[in-house]
Structures are given as C-alpha cells and as structure tokens.
Short mmCIF file of C-alpha atoms in Angstrom, two decimals:
data_model
loop_
_atom_site.label_atom_id
_atom_site.label_comp_id
_atom_site.label_asym_id
_atom_site.label_seq_id
_atom_site.Cartn_x
_atom_site.Cartn_y
_atom_site.Cartn_z
CA MET O 663 52.59 91.29 141.46
CA LYS O 664 55.67 92.83 142.93
CA PRO O 665 55.73 96.58 142.12
CA ARG O 666 58.45 97.84 139.80
CA THR O 667 59.20 100.71 141.91
CA PRO O 668 59.53 101.26 145.70
CA GLN O 669 57.73 104.56 145.79
CA TYR O 670 55.01 106.42 143.88
CA TYR O 671 57.21 109.07 142.06
CA PRO O 672 55.98 109.02 138.58
CA LEU O 673 57.83 112.12 137.38
CA VAL O 674 61.20 110.98 138.69
CA PHE O 675 60.57 107.62 137.05
CA SER O 676 59.47 109.16 133.77
CA SER O 677 62.61 111.42 133.71
CA PHE O 678 64.73 108.24 134.04
CA TRP O 679 62.80 106.48 131.31
CA VAL O 680 63.48 109.35 129.07
CA GLU O 681 67.19 109.51 129.90
CA ARG O 682 67.61 105.81 129.51
CA ARG O 683 66.60 106.17 125.77
CA LEU O 684 68.82 109.34 125.31
CA TRP O 685 72.11 107.87 126.76
CA GLY O 686 71.47 104.47 128.21
CA LEU O 687 73.06 103.76 131.58
CA HIS O 688 76.09 106.12 131.09
CA PRO O 689 76.00 108.11 134.48
CA ALA O 690 77.56 111.34 132.85
CA GLY O 691 74.03 112.37 131.30
CA TYR O 692 72.08 111.84 134.62
CA ARG O 693 74.65 113.67 136.55
CA ALA O 694 74.63 116.65 134.09
CA VAL O 695 70.79 116.83 134.35
CA ASN O 696 71.03 116.75 138.20
CA ALA O 697 73.67 119.43 138.12
CA ALA O 698 71.40 121.67 135.82
CA LEU O 699 68.42 121.00 138.13
CA HIS O 700 70.37 122.00 141.14
CA ALA O 701 71.59 125.22 139.39
CA GLY O 702 67.85 125.98 138.30
CA ASN O 703 66.66 125.47 141.85
CA ALA O 704 69.21 128.10 143.17
CA LEU O 705 68.07 130.51 140.48
CA LEU O 706 64.31 129.87 141.40
CA LEU O 707 65.27 130.40 145.08
CA SER O 708 66.81 133.75 144.19
CA GLU O 709 63.54 134.73 142.49
CA ALA O 710 61.22 133.63 145.34
CA LEU O 711 63.35 135.64 147.76
CA ALA O 712 63.03 138.62 145.48
CA VAL O 713 59.16 138.47 145.39
CA LEU O 714 59.27 138.28 149.19
CA ALA O 715 61.57 141.33 149.33
CA VAL O 716 64.36 139.52 151.17
CA PRO O 717 67.59 141.30 150.63
CA GLY O 718 70.59 139.27 149.39
CA GLY O 719 68.66 136.87 147.34
CA TRP O 720 71.43 136.42 144.90
CA ALA O 721 73.86 135.60 147.99
CA ALA O 722 71.39 132.92 149.33
CA ALA O 723 71.16 131.37 145.90
CA LEU O 724 74.93 131.19 145.76
CA LEU O 725 75.27 129.64 149.27
CA PHE O 726 72.52 127.14 148.30
CA ALA O 727 74.11 126.17 145.08
CA LEU O 728 77.60 125.73 146.69
CA HIS O 729 76.89 124.29 150.12
CA PRO O 730 78.47 120.88 150.51
CA VAL O 731 75.44 119.42 152.36
CA HIS O 732 73.75 119.45 148.82
CA ALA O 733 76.66 117.42 147.33
CA GLU O 734 74.65 114.10 148.13
CA THR O 735 71.58 115.38 146.36
CA ALA O 736 73.25 116.71 143.28
CA ALA O 737 75.87 113.90 142.90
CA TRP O 738 73.61 110.99 143.87
CA ILE O 739 71.42 110.20 140.80
CA ALA O 740 68.79 108.47 142.95
CA GLU O 741 68.14 111.88 144.52
CA ARG O 742 66.56 113.20 141.32
CA LYS O 743 63.30 113.17 143.43
CA ASN O 744 64.71 115.96 145.58
CA LEU O 745 65.79 118.03 142.64
CA LEU O 746 62.64 117.75 140.83
CA SER O 747 60.38 118.15 143.74
CA THR O 748 62.19 121.40 144.65
CA LEU O 749 61.96 122.82 141.29
CA PHE O 750 58.26 122.33 141.05
CA TYR O 751 57.87 123.53 144.62
CA LEU O 752 59.45 126.80 143.88
CA LEU O 753 57.62 127.20 140.48
CA ALA O 754 54.40 126.69 142.45
CA PHE O 755 55.19 129.09 145.14
CA LEU O 756 55.95 131.79 142.56
CA SER O 757 52.69 130.98 140.73
CA TYR O 758 50.66 131.22 143.79
CA TRP O 759 52.26 134.33 144.99
CA ALA O 760 51.57 136.09 141.70
CA PHE O 761 48.09 134.71 141.88
CA ARG O 762 47.24 136.60 145.10
CA ASN O 763 47.72 139.90 143.35
CA ALA O 764 46.25 139.15 140.01
CA ALA O 765 42.73 139.66 138.84
CA GLY O 766 40.27 138.16 136.16
CA GLN O 767 41.47 135.37 133.68
CA ARG O 768 44.99 135.79 134.61
CA ARG O 769 44.25 135.13 138.28
CA ARG O 770 42.43 131.91 137.40
CA ARG O 771 45.39 130.78 135.07
CA LEU O 772 47.97 131.46 137.78
CA TYR O 773 46.03 129.47 140.42
CA ALA O 774 45.67 126.56 138.13
CA ALA O 775 49.31 126.71 137.28
CA ALA O 776 50.28 126.79 140.89
CA LEU O 777 47.98 123.82 141.78
CA GLY O 778 49.31 121.81 138.69
CA LEU O 779 53.05 122.65 139.66
CA PHE O 780 52.29 121.55 143.20
CA LEU O 781 51.05 118.27 141.93
CA CYS O 782 54.20 117.72 139.92
CA ALA O 783 56.25 118.57 143.03
CA LEU O 784 54.24 115.95 144.96
CA TRP O 785 54.60 113.26 142.18
CA SER O 786 58.44 113.99 142.42
CA LYS O 787 58.68 113.80 146.19
CA THR O 788 55.96 114.09 148.69
CA VAL O 789 58.01 116.38 151.07
CA ALA O 790 56.52 119.11 148.88
CA CYS O 791 53.29 118.69 150.86
CA THR O 792 54.50 121.38 153.17
CA LEU O 793 54.20 124.13 150.44
CA PRO O 794 50.69 125.37 151.79
CA VAL O 795 52.24 125.70 155.20
CA ALA O 796 55.12 127.73 153.89
CA ILE O 797 52.71 129.90 152.08
CA LEU O 798 50.73 130.67 155.21
CA LEU O 799 53.99 131.35 157.21
CA ALA O 800 55.12 133.85 154.35
CA LEU O 801 51.69 135.68 154.62
CA ALA O 802 51.89 135.87 158.45
CA TRP O 803 55.50 137.30 157.99
CA LYS O 804 55.18 139.69 155.11
CA GLU O 805 51.73 141.19 156.28
CA ASP O 806 52.27 140.95 160.06
CA ARG O 807 48.93 139.33 160.77
CA ARG O 808 47.37 135.91 161.51
CA PRO O 809 46.27 134.39 158.32
CA GLY O 810 42.41 134.15 158.06
CA TRP O 811 39.83 132.02 156.16
CA GLN O 812 40.30 134.12 153.01
CA ASP O 813 43.82 133.09 153.07
CA LEU O 814 43.18 129.33 153.99
CA ARG O 815 40.20 128.81 151.54
CA PRO O 816 42.32 128.77 148.17
CA LEU O 817 44.78 126.46 149.82
CA LEU O 818 42.52 123.85 150.84
CA PRO O 819 43.07 121.72 147.58
CA PHE O 820 46.73 122.16 148.18
CA PHE O 821 46.30 120.56 151.72
CA ALA O 822 44.00 118.09 150.36
CA PHE O 823 46.42 116.79 147.66
CA GLY O 824 49.39 116.95 149.88
CA GLY O 825 47.70 115.12 152.73
CA ALA O 826 46.51 112.33 150.36
CA LEU O 827 49.76 111.83 148.55
CA GLY O 828 51.62 112.11 151.76
CA LEU O 829 49.59 109.15 153.22
CA VAL O 830 50.41 107.28 150.02
CA THR O 831 54.07 107.68 150.70
CA VAL O 832 53.62 106.67 154.37
CA TRP O 833 51.86 103.48 153.19
CA TYR O 834 54.54 102.68 150.51
CA GLU O 835 57.29 103.34 152.96
CA ALA O 836 55.71 100.67 155.34
CA HIS O 837 54.31 97.98 153.00
CA ARG O 838 56.60 98.28 149.97
CA VAL O 839 59.92 99.80 151.04
CA GLY O 840 59.87 98.02 154.44
CA ALA O 841 59.75 100.74 157.18
CA GLN O 842 58.33 98.59 159.76
CA GLY O 843 59.72 96.51 162.55
CA ALA O 844 61.86 96.95 165.58
CA ALA O 845 64.01 99.64 164.07
CA TRP O 846 60.79 101.76 163.83
CA ALA O 847 59.31 100.74 166.99
CA LEU O 848 59.64 104.30 168.48
CA GLY O 849 57.39 105.53 171.41
CA PRO O 850 55.85 109.15 171.42
CA PHE O 851 58.59 110.46 173.73
CA GLU O 852 61.23 109.06 171.52
CA ARG O 853 59.72 110.76 168.46
CA LEU O 854 59.47 114.05 170.31
CA LEU O 855 63.23 113.69 171.23
CA LEU O 856 64.06 113.24 167.54
CA ALA O 857 61.80 116.12 166.53
CA GLY O 858 63.70 118.49 168.80
CA ARG O 859 67.28 117.01 168.04
CA ILE O 860 67.10 116.66 164.21
CA PRO O 861 66.69 120.50 163.40
CA TRP O 862 69.82 121.36 165.54
CA PHE O 863 71.72 118.57 163.74
CA TYR O 864 70.97 120.06 160.30
CA LEU O 865 71.57 123.59 161.44
CA GLY O 866 75.14 122.36 162.71
CA LYS O 867 75.92 120.87 159.43
CA LEU O 868 74.80 124.12 157.69
CA ALA O 869 76.92 126.18 159.94
CA PHE O 870 79.95 123.79 160.06
CA PRO O 871 79.74 121.12 157.24
CA HIS O 872 82.43 118.81 158.39
CA PRO O 873 82.57 115.87 158.71
CA LEU O 874 79.83 115.08 156.09
CA SER O 875 78.88 111.36 155.72
CA PHE O 876 76.57 109.37 153.59
CA VAL O 877 75.30 107.55 156.67
CA TYR O 878 75.57 109.21 160.07
CA PRO O 879 75.47 107.06 163.36
CA ARG O 880 72.25 106.17 164.66
CA TRP O 881 71.39 108.01 167.77
CA ALA O 882 70.47 106.00 171.10
CA LEU O 883 67.34 107.57 172.30
CA ASP O 884 66.50 107.57 176.04
CA PRO O 885 63.42 109.63 177.19
CA GLY O 886 64.56 109.11 180.82
CA GLY O 887 67.72 110.95 180.31
CA LEU O 888 67.17 114.69 181.20
CA THR O 889 70.16 115.80 179.02
CA GLN O 890 68.41 114.31 175.94
CA TRP O 891 65.63 116.83 176.41
CA ALA O 892 68.13 119.77 176.06
CA PRO O 893 67.74 120.04 172.20
CA PRO O 894 63.89 120.03 172.16
CA ALA O 895 63.74 122.55 175.08
CA ALA O 896 66.36 124.81 173.32
CA LEU O 897 64.29 124.78 170.21
CA ALA O 898 61.07 125.62 172.14
CA VAL O 899 62.98 128.54 173.92
CA LEU O 900 64.18 129.67 170.60
CA PHE O 901 60.74 129.88 169.14
CA ALA O 902 59.30 131.50 172.18
CA GLY O 903 61.84 134.19 172.16
CA LEU O 904 61.39 135.07 168.61
CA LEU O 905 57.63 135.10 169.14
CA ALA O 906 58.09 137.47 172.13
CA LEU O 907 60.18 139.79 169.82
CA ARG O 908 58.04 139.46 166.78
CA ARG O 909 57.45 143.21 166.70
CA ARG O 910 60.84 143.56 165.48
CA ALA O 911 61.52 143.09 161.84
CA GLU O 912 64.66 141.09 162.38
CA ALA O 913 62.98 138.84 164.87
CA ARG O 914 60.08 138.22 162.47
CA ALA O 915 62.31 137.35 159.64
CA ALA O 916 64.30 134.93 161.81
CA LEU O 917 60.90 133.46 163.01
CA PHE O 918 59.75 132.90 159.59
CA ALA O 919 63.15 131.31 158.47
CA LEU O 920 63.11 129.06 161.55
CA ALA O 921 59.38 128.05 161.13
CA PHE O 922 59.99 127.42 157.51
CA PHE O 923 63.04 125.20 158.33
CA VAL O 924 61.12 123.08 160.84
CA ALA O 925 57.85 122.91 158.77
CA THR O 926 59.62 121.75 155.73
CA LEU O 927 61.68 119.19 157.67
CA PHE O 928 58.57 117.90 159.30
CA PRO O 929 58.15 114.76 157.30
CA ALA O 930 61.48 113.72 158.16
CA LEU O 931 61.46 114.66 162.01
CA GLY O 932 60.56 111.23 163.22
CA PHE O 933 56.78 111.30 163.31
CA PHE O 934 56.50 109.03 160.21
CA ASN O 935 58.46 105.98 159.60
CA VAL O 936 61.04 106.21 156.72
CA TYR O 937 63.18 103.43 155.74
CA PRO O 938 66.49 105.35 156.18
CA PHE O 939 65.69 105.43 159.97
CA ARG O 940 66.95 101.79 160.05
CA TYR O 941 70.54 103.14 159.61
CA SER O 942 70.30 106.74 160.78
CA PHE O 943 67.79 109.38 161.80
CA VAL O 944 69.38 112.00 159.69
CA ALA O 945 70.88 112.29 156.00
CA ASP O 946 72.02 115.49 154.21
CA HIS O 947 69.51 115.01 151.51
CA PHE O 948 66.60 115.31 153.97
CA GLN O 949 67.43 119.05 154.49
CA TYR O 950 67.79 120.03 150.79
CA LEU O 951 64.72 122.27 150.43
CA ALA O 952 64.62 123.15 154.13
CA SER O 953 68.00 124.61 154.20
CA ALA O 954 66.92 127.41 152.00
CA GLY O 955 65.37 129.12 155.12
CA PRO O 956 68.57 129.40 157.22
CA LEU O 957 70.78 130.24 154.24
CA ALA O 958 68.39 133.07 153.21
CA LEU O 959 68.47 134.40 156.69
CA LEU O 960 72.32 134.31 156.73
CA ALA O 961 72.40 136.05 153.37
CA ALA O 962 70.04 138.74 154.42
CA GLY O 963 72.20 139.34 157.59
CA LEU O 964 75.17 139.69 155.66
CA MET O 965 73.60 142.38 153.33
CA ARG O 966 72.90 144.50 156.50
CA LEU O 967 76.61 144.98 156.97
CA ARG O 968 78.13 148.20 155.66
CA ARG O 969 79.03 147.96 151.99
CA PRO O 970 80.95 146.35 150.48
CA TRP O 971 81.68 144.13 153.50
CA GLY O 972 78.33 142.09 153.22
CA GLY O 973 78.88 141.15 149.59
CA ALA O 974 82.63 140.49 150.16
CA LEU O 975 82.02 138.25 153.09
CA ALA O 976 79.23 136.43 151.03
CA ALA O 977 81.71 135.96 148.30
CA VAL O 978 84.39 134.67 150.68
CA LEU O 979 81.98 132.33 152.31
CA ALA O 980 80.75 130.96 148.80
CA ALA O 981 84.37 130.37 147.88
CA ALA O 982 85.08 128.36 151.05
CA LEU O 983 81.73 126.28 150.50
CA LEU O 984 82.80 125.46 146.90
CA ALA O 985 86.21 124.32 148.12
CA LEU O 986 84.36 122.02 150.59
CA THR O 987 82.02 120.83 148.01
CA PHE O 988 84.75 119.95 145.57
CA MET O 989 86.29 117.89 148.38
CA ARG O 990 83.02 116.35 149.30
CA SER O 991 82.07 115.35 145.76
CA ARG O 992 85.20 113.17 145.59
CA ALA O 993 83.44 110.66 147.71
CA TYR O 994 80.82 110.16 144.87
CA ARG O 995 83.27 109.21 142.21
CA SER O 996 82.54 105.54 142.72
CA LEU O 997 80.57 103.25 145.03
CA GLU O 998 83.73 102.00 146.42
CA GLU O 999 85.00 105.40 147.25
CA LEU O 1000 81.58 106.42 148.84
CA TRP O 1001 81.37 103.20 151.08
CA LYS O 1002 84.96 103.51 152.16
CA ASP O 1003 84.35 107.31 152.84
CA THR O 1004 81.33 106.40 154.86
CA LEU O 1005 83.17 103.71 156.94
CA ALA O 1006 86.14 106.20 157.64
CA LYS O 1007 83.65 108.66 159.27
CA ASN O 1008 81.15 106.07 160.64
CA PRO O 1009 82.93 102.68 161.23
CA ALA O 1010 79.60 101.42 162.78
CA ALA O 1011 77.74 101.80 159.52
CA TRP O 1012 76.85 98.17 158.86
CA ILE O 1013 74.89 98.95 155.73
CA ALA O 1014 78.26 100.57 154.24
CA ARG O 1015 80.08 97.24 154.89
CA ASN O 1016 77.18 95.26 153.56
CA ASN O 1017 76.94 97.29 150.34
CA LEU O 1018 80.78 97.18 149.98
CA GLY O 1019 80.62 93.46 150.13
CA LYS O 1020 77.96 93.44 147.43
CA LEU O 1021 80.22 95.53 145.31
CA TYR O 1022 83.05 93.16 145.78
CA LEU O 1023 80.75 90.26 144.75
CA GLU O 1024 80.03 91.95 141.59
CA GLN O 1025 83.82 92.41 141.02
CA ASP O 1026 84.39 88.66 141.69
CA ARG O 1027 86.30 89.57 144.79
CA LEU O 1028 84.65 86.91 146.91
CA GLY O 1029 87.11 86.98 149.77
CA ASP O 1030 87.01 90.61 150.26
CA GLY O 1031 83.11 90.40 149.97
CA MET O 1032 82.97 87.74 152.67
CA ASP O 1033 85.21 89.78 154.96
CA GLU O 1034 82.85 92.89 154.67
CA PHE O 1035 79.69 90.70 155.17
CA ALA O 1036 81.39 89.13 158.32
CA LYS O 1037 82.17 92.58 159.76
CA ALA O 1038 78.56 93.76 158.88
CA ALA O 1039 77.11 90.84 160.58
CA GLU O 1040 79.21 91.50 163.84
CA LEU O 1041 77.96 95.14 163.69
CA PHE O 1042 74.31 94.14 163.01
CA PRO O 1043 73.45 90.42 163.83
CA GLU O 1044 69.80 91.06 163.15
CA GLY O 1045 70.57 92.04 159.46
CA ALA O 1046 68.75 89.46 157.34
CA GLU O 1047 70.17 90.71 154.02
CA ILE O 1048 73.74 90.47 155.45
CA PHE O 1049 73.22 86.69 155.85
CA ASN O 1050 71.48 86.41 152.48
CA ASN O 1051 74.62 88.02 150.86
CA LEU O 1052 76.91 85.72 152.78
CA GLY O 1053 74.89 82.89 151.52
CA VAL O 1054 75.20 84.00 147.90
CA ALA O 1055 78.91 84.47 148.37
CA PHE O 1056 79.24 80.95 149.56
CA ILE O 1057 77.21 79.63 146.75
CA ARG O 1058 79.56 81.34 144.21
CA ALA O 1059 82.53 79.95 146.25
CA GLY O 1060 81.27 76.44 145.76
CA GLN O 1061 80.38 75.99 149.46
CA PRO O 1062 76.69 75.28 149.31
CA GLN O 1063 76.46 73.66 152.73
CA LYS O 1064 77.70 76.87 154.44
CA ALA O 1065 75.35 78.73 152.13
CA VAL O 1066 72.34 76.85 153.46
CA GLU O 1067 73.46 77.76 156.98
CA LYS O 1068 73.63 81.45 156.35
CA LEU O 1069 70.28 81.56 154.28
CA GLY O 1070 68.71 79.66 156.91
CA ARG O 1071 69.69 82.37 159.43
CA ALA O 1072 68.32 85.07 157.10
CA LEU O 1073 65.02 83.39 157.02
CA ALA O 1074 64.98 82.79 160.74
CA LEU O 1075 65.41 86.65 161.02
CA LYS O 1076 62.95 87.42 158.22
CA PRO O 1077 60.58 84.52 157.33
CA GLY O 1078 58.95 86.39 154.29
CA TYR O 1079 62.36 87.22 152.70
CA SER O 1080 61.92 85.79 149.16
CA ASP O 1081 65.39 86.59 147.98
CA ALA O 1082 66.89 84.41 150.75
CA ARG O 1083 64.37 81.67 149.94
CA PHE O 1084 65.20 81.70 146.41
CA ASN O 1085 69.04 81.50 147.11
CA LEU O 1086 68.36 78.74 149.64
CA GLY O 1087 66.69 76.85 146.64
CA VAL O 1088 69.92 77.41 144.64
CA ALA O 1089 72.17 76.19 147.36
CA LEU O 1090 69.93 73.04 147.86
CA ASP O 1091 70.20 72.39 144.20
CA ALA O 1092 73.99 72.63 144.32
CA LEU O 1093 73.82 69.94 147.14
CA GLY O 1094 71.74 67.58 144.87
CA LEU O 1095 68.47 68.01 146.92
CA PRO O 1096 65.93 68.92 144.19
CA ASN O 1097 62.98 67.99 146.34
CA ASP O 1098 63.99 70.39 149.01
CA ALA O 1099 64.97 73.06 146.57
CA LEU O 1100 61.41 72.63 144.85
CA ALA O 1101 59.75 73.45 148.07
CA GLN O 1102 61.76 76.74 148.27
CA TYR O 1103 60.99 77.86 144.86
CA ALA O 1104 57.18 77.10 145.22
CA ALA O 1105 57.18 79.16 148.38
CA VAL O 1106 58.74 82.14 146.33
CA LEU O 1107 56.14 81.68 143.54
CA LYS O 1108 53.25 81.75 146.07
CA THR O 1109 54.05 85.49 147.00
CA GLU O 1110 55.95 86.42 143.58
CA PRO O 1111 54.15 84.49 140.94
CA ASP O 1112 55.94 86.65 138.12
CA ARG O 1113 59.41 85.84 139.42
CA GLY O 1114 60.85 84.22 136.39
CA GLU O 1115 63.98 82.90 137.70
CA ALA O 1116 62.15 81.01 140.54
CA ARG O 1117 59.64 79.54 137.91
CA TYR O 1118 62.61 78.53 135.77
CA ASN O 1119 64.35 76.72 138.55
CA TYR O 1120 61.17 75.14 139.80
CA ALA O 1121 60.62 73.72 136.35
CA LEU O 1122 64.21 72.36 136.08
CA ASP O 1123 63.74 70.58 139.36
CA LEU O 1124 60.54 69.01 138.17
CA LEU O 1125 62.62 67.62 135.16
CA ARG O 1126 65.39 66.27 137.51
CA LEU O 1127 62.45 64.50 139.48
CA GLY O 1128 61.15 62.99 136.29
CA ARG O 1129 57.85 65.11 136.16
CA PRO O 1130 58.08 66.62 132.78
CA GLY O 1131 54.37 67.13 132.43
CA GLU O 1132 54.26 69.34 135.56
CA ALA O 1133 57.27 71.13 134.27
CA LEU O 1134 55.96 71.97 130.76
CA PRO O 1135 53.74 75.04 131.53
CA HIS O 1136 56.40 76.67 133.50
CA LEU O 1137 59.04 75.99 130.85
CA ARG O 1138 56.69 77.35 128.12
CA GLU O 1139 56.27 80.53 130.16
CA ALA O 1140 60.02 80.93 130.61
CA ALA O 1141 60.40 80.54 126.93
CA ARG O 1142 57.91 83.15 126.18
CA THR O 1143 59.10 85.68 128.73
CA ASN O 1144 62.92 84.95 128.33
CA PRO O 1145 63.45 83.59 124.68
CA ILE O 1146 66.87 82.58 124.79
CA PRO O 1147 68.48 79.32 123.56
CA HIS O 1148 68.69 77.65 127.06
CA SER O 1149 64.90 78.21 127.52
CA PHE O 1150 64.01 76.45 124.31
CA ASN O 1151 66.57 73.69 124.89
CA ASN O 1152 64.99 72.82 128.37
CA LEU O 1153 61.50 73.18 126.99
CA GLY O 1154 62.49 70.75 124.15
CA ALA O 1155 64.00 68.24 126.62
CA ALA O 1156 60.60 68.29 128.69
CA LEU O 1157 58.59 67.71 125.30
CA ALA O 1158 60.91 64.94 124.46
CA MET O 1159 60.39 63.34 127.89
CA THR O 1160 56.54 63.39 127.38
CA GLY O 1161 56.94 61.84 123.83
CA ASP O 1162 56.24 64.97 121.82
CA TYR O 1163 59.21 64.61 119.60
CA ALA O 1164 57.89 67.01 116.97
CA GLY O 1165 57.47 69.81 119.52
CA ALA O 1166 60.80 69.07 121.00
CA GLN O 1167 62.57 69.27 117.56
CA GLU O 1168 60.88 72.61 116.94
CA CYS O 1169 62.25 73.92 120.07
CA PHE O 1170 65.68 72.70 119.47
CA ARG O 1171 65.63 74.24 116.02
CA GLN O 1172 64.31 77.50 117.53
CA ALA O 1173 67.43 77.48 119.91
CA LEU O 1174 69.69 76.98 116.85
CA ARG O 1175 67.93 79.89 114.98
CA LEU O 1176 68.80 82.09 117.97
CA ASP O 1177 72.24 80.64 118.25
CA PRO O 1178 73.52 78.62 115.25
CA LYS O 1179 76.65 77.46 117.18
CA ASN O 1180 74.52 76.13 120.14
CA ALA O 1181 76.14 72.62 120.42
CA GLU O 1182 73.67 71.50 123.08
CA ALA O 1183 70.78 72.15 120.82
CA ALA O 1184 72.37 70.37 117.90
CA ALA O 1185 73.09 67.40 120.10
CA ASN O 1186 69.63 67.22 121.30
CA ILE O 1187 68.34 67.10 117.76
CA GLN O 1188 70.59 64.21 117.03
CA ARG O 1189 69.31 62.31 120.06
CA LEU O 1190 65.85 62.52 118.99
CA PRO O 1191 64.28 59.23 117.62
CA LYS O 1192 64.42 59.07 113.84
CA HIS O 1193 61.05 58.63 111.99
#
C-alpha cells in the first residue's frame, strides 16, 4: 500500500488534521498558527538564554523572530514541522535544565517531561535529535569542564530515541521520498566539502540576508580543486582558534555558539541523503533552529557595548530585519509569485519552472505550462517528472501521440514511475488502443493495488474489449470506494452485458438516486430488455 504521507511526522499531520476540521483548506488559519508558533519559539528562546545566563536574550529573541531567513519557515505552511519541532525542543531543553537542579519527585517529573517533550519534537521533525548534544555542549560551556558519565547517563534515552527516529527518517527519505540515485551519489570527500561549506553559507545569509531564494543554485563539487577545501579548512581553523582561547569567557561563548550551530545543522550537512539535495544543498528552513546560536552570540555581543548603544543597535538591526522580512514575505503571497521570484534569483532552478508549469496547467493555461516544461527539460533533461507533466499537457491539448512520446521518455528515465505509466495508459486510450492501455494500468495496479483511478480505467478497457466478466469485480470496487453516478452507470453496463438485467437496473436506479437528472442512467434503464 502506498503511504499516505512521505515522512513519519505524526504530530505535524495531526495538527493539519485538526485544522482541516476547523477551517478547511483556507490558508489564513494555517498561516496564523504558523505565525503564533514562530512567535512562541522566539519567546522560548529568550527563556532558554535566560536560564543559561546569556545577556541580551530579549534581543536574540527579537532578531530570531524578525530575521528574513525565517520567512520561509513561517510563511510556508508545509514547514509546520520546523515550528513544532523547535517548540518542543526548547520546552524539552528548559525541562531538562530544571531537572538537573531539582530533587525528589519534582526531579523525576521534570525528567519525564523533558523526555516526553523531546519525543514530541522528534515526532514533529527528527532534526531535534541533536538536543542531547546541545545539552552536553551547554554543560561544558557553563561549567567549564568536560562532561562525564554522570552527565551522559540520563541522556542515554535521548540519544537512543533520537538515533532510532533519525534512522527512520533516513529510511523514509530514501525509500518513500526518493532520495536515492545519481543526484545523491556523493563520495566521502564530496560530503566533507559540503560539511565545511554549508555552515559558511548559512552564516553568510544570517549576516547579509540578500538575496534569499526558495531554491538556491546547486553547487558543483570537485574534491580535486584546492580552492574548494578553503571553507572546510577555515571552519577547522576557527574551531581550533576558539579552543586555544577557551580560557577566555568570550571565546568559550563563541565556541559554544559555533558548536551548537554546526551540531544542530549536522543532519543537513550532507552526511545523509535528503530529497532537497536534488535541487540544492542548502535551504533557508534548514537553519531555522541552528540560527539561534549565532543570533544569541550577536545579541550578547551587542549587550557588551556601553549603554544605551547596545540596546539601540539591537533595535535598529531588528527594524532593518523587519523591513527585509516584509519584502521577503511578498514572495509567499501565491505560488506563481514564489516560483517567479525563485527564477529571478536562480534561473537554472528547473524545479521552479516545472512547478510553475504545473500551476499553469491547473489554471488551464496549457501553452504557458508547456513552455515552462520545455524550458525545465532543457535545464534538466534527466527529469522524469518534467516529461510526465509534458505528457499530461499534451493529453489535455488533444495530442495523445505526442503525449505517448513524452511519457515514454519519462519511463525510460524512471521505469518504476507509476504516475507516468498511468498517464501513458490514458494517452493510449485516447489513441483507441485499449489493449496497450490495459497493460499499463495492470502494471500500475501491480505496485499500487489501491490506486482507484487505475483500477477504474482498467475495468473500462475490459468493457471496451468485450470482457465484462473480468471487469465486474473492479467496477464493484470502484462503486464501493467512489459511489458516484458514473461508477454505478458503468457497473450497470457491465452487469447488463453479462445478462444480469436486474442487477443492472438496480445500479442505474442507484445512479438516478444520486443524481435524479442523470440522463445517461435514465437512458440505460430504457435500453434494458422488458420483462
């Protein structure tokens, strides 16, 4: 059975389930919840910095709340996972930090709360698996010592749950989302290049958030190029320098912020395959939680300035970030604006052209859609989904022969692509080739037996080929799972072809009960033999 969701994030999908029943598919409600969660995360960050005695926690929270790199997470409804995960992550941290200094029953309750909240964070997005590492780093920083067994032992369940659910995510990414193939065939040296370059990219966007793009260019990695090793080398030198100066309070604080930043980014540093790597190795939403480290360090640095300059500079910086966030959020007003904004900043983003083409198809702008798909195919001729979408466009344009050509190309690139195989069946039906179409639907049903549209078309082709007995079980299932007049009309037609006129009449009457004005059902009843 094909899974209903591409990832195992039960709390995220549960939140959507609740909201669907509250305000349907109207985006305003979802966006309001996202905004509230983002604001809540900023407040919790301020509280976490307070318990760590970091000066300027309020300024760090303000910078976190208003920074434009977070516009993607807050405005993009699908990034609910980032928001919920961070919420529970910070609550788990606060509970665990309180547990360390508690005693008796309260200590046990706080530990249970921390572990439960950590699981909630993992069930929202498994990037939260880095929390126990962050706790150990905070201990090393605040107590100026190397954590020992007494520190590690209570965190063992956290490591166990985080590792287990992290592996679930890795498996889902490869086997459900599709993060496997040539785009992810990176060698160990290429992955090291990524791990050294990605943190600098995100730090650069925090320091100078322009331009921001939904899809950034995908880097060409060449382990043989000496200049490509400069970012990893610089990162290593920075860590080494801070370690050498760790006796200074400022250096220890910077070391913790940098270590937290890199450790929290670890799941997205290139060591594990994630699907977005197909388009780009970086995305703004990947650094949502990690950015708290550098922003807190900046805020603490501002607070070291003579009063009132630190607070004033923080306020000016927050105002500038708010203006940039306002401008950035305009790209998220509609899908068309988002994809056009992406292409203006990254013309090679084939996925943006492909998605823009799909949007145009939904708007019945076939010509515009075909143009975008053609441009996407030029940019990425290995994109099976591009040729599948081109095939769909040609079917809708009444050119099934061209559709067959494009869909064949999609299947050559990706033989197990069931959507392309189904659409090929539709195109073959349009060409009057039910035998060939039947084979395509059969192949789809072999891997996706619950795909109702394929089963229905398969049954209709059996009817066209004069095989009503074989079509009947499929048509009965179609009428059961999708009880619409058309389903009962076709089931009735199949029953009539097998001589079951009473059953056929009942099906046609059922179609009329569902739609009293259904002319096809009324005509079919008239055609039945009179007894």
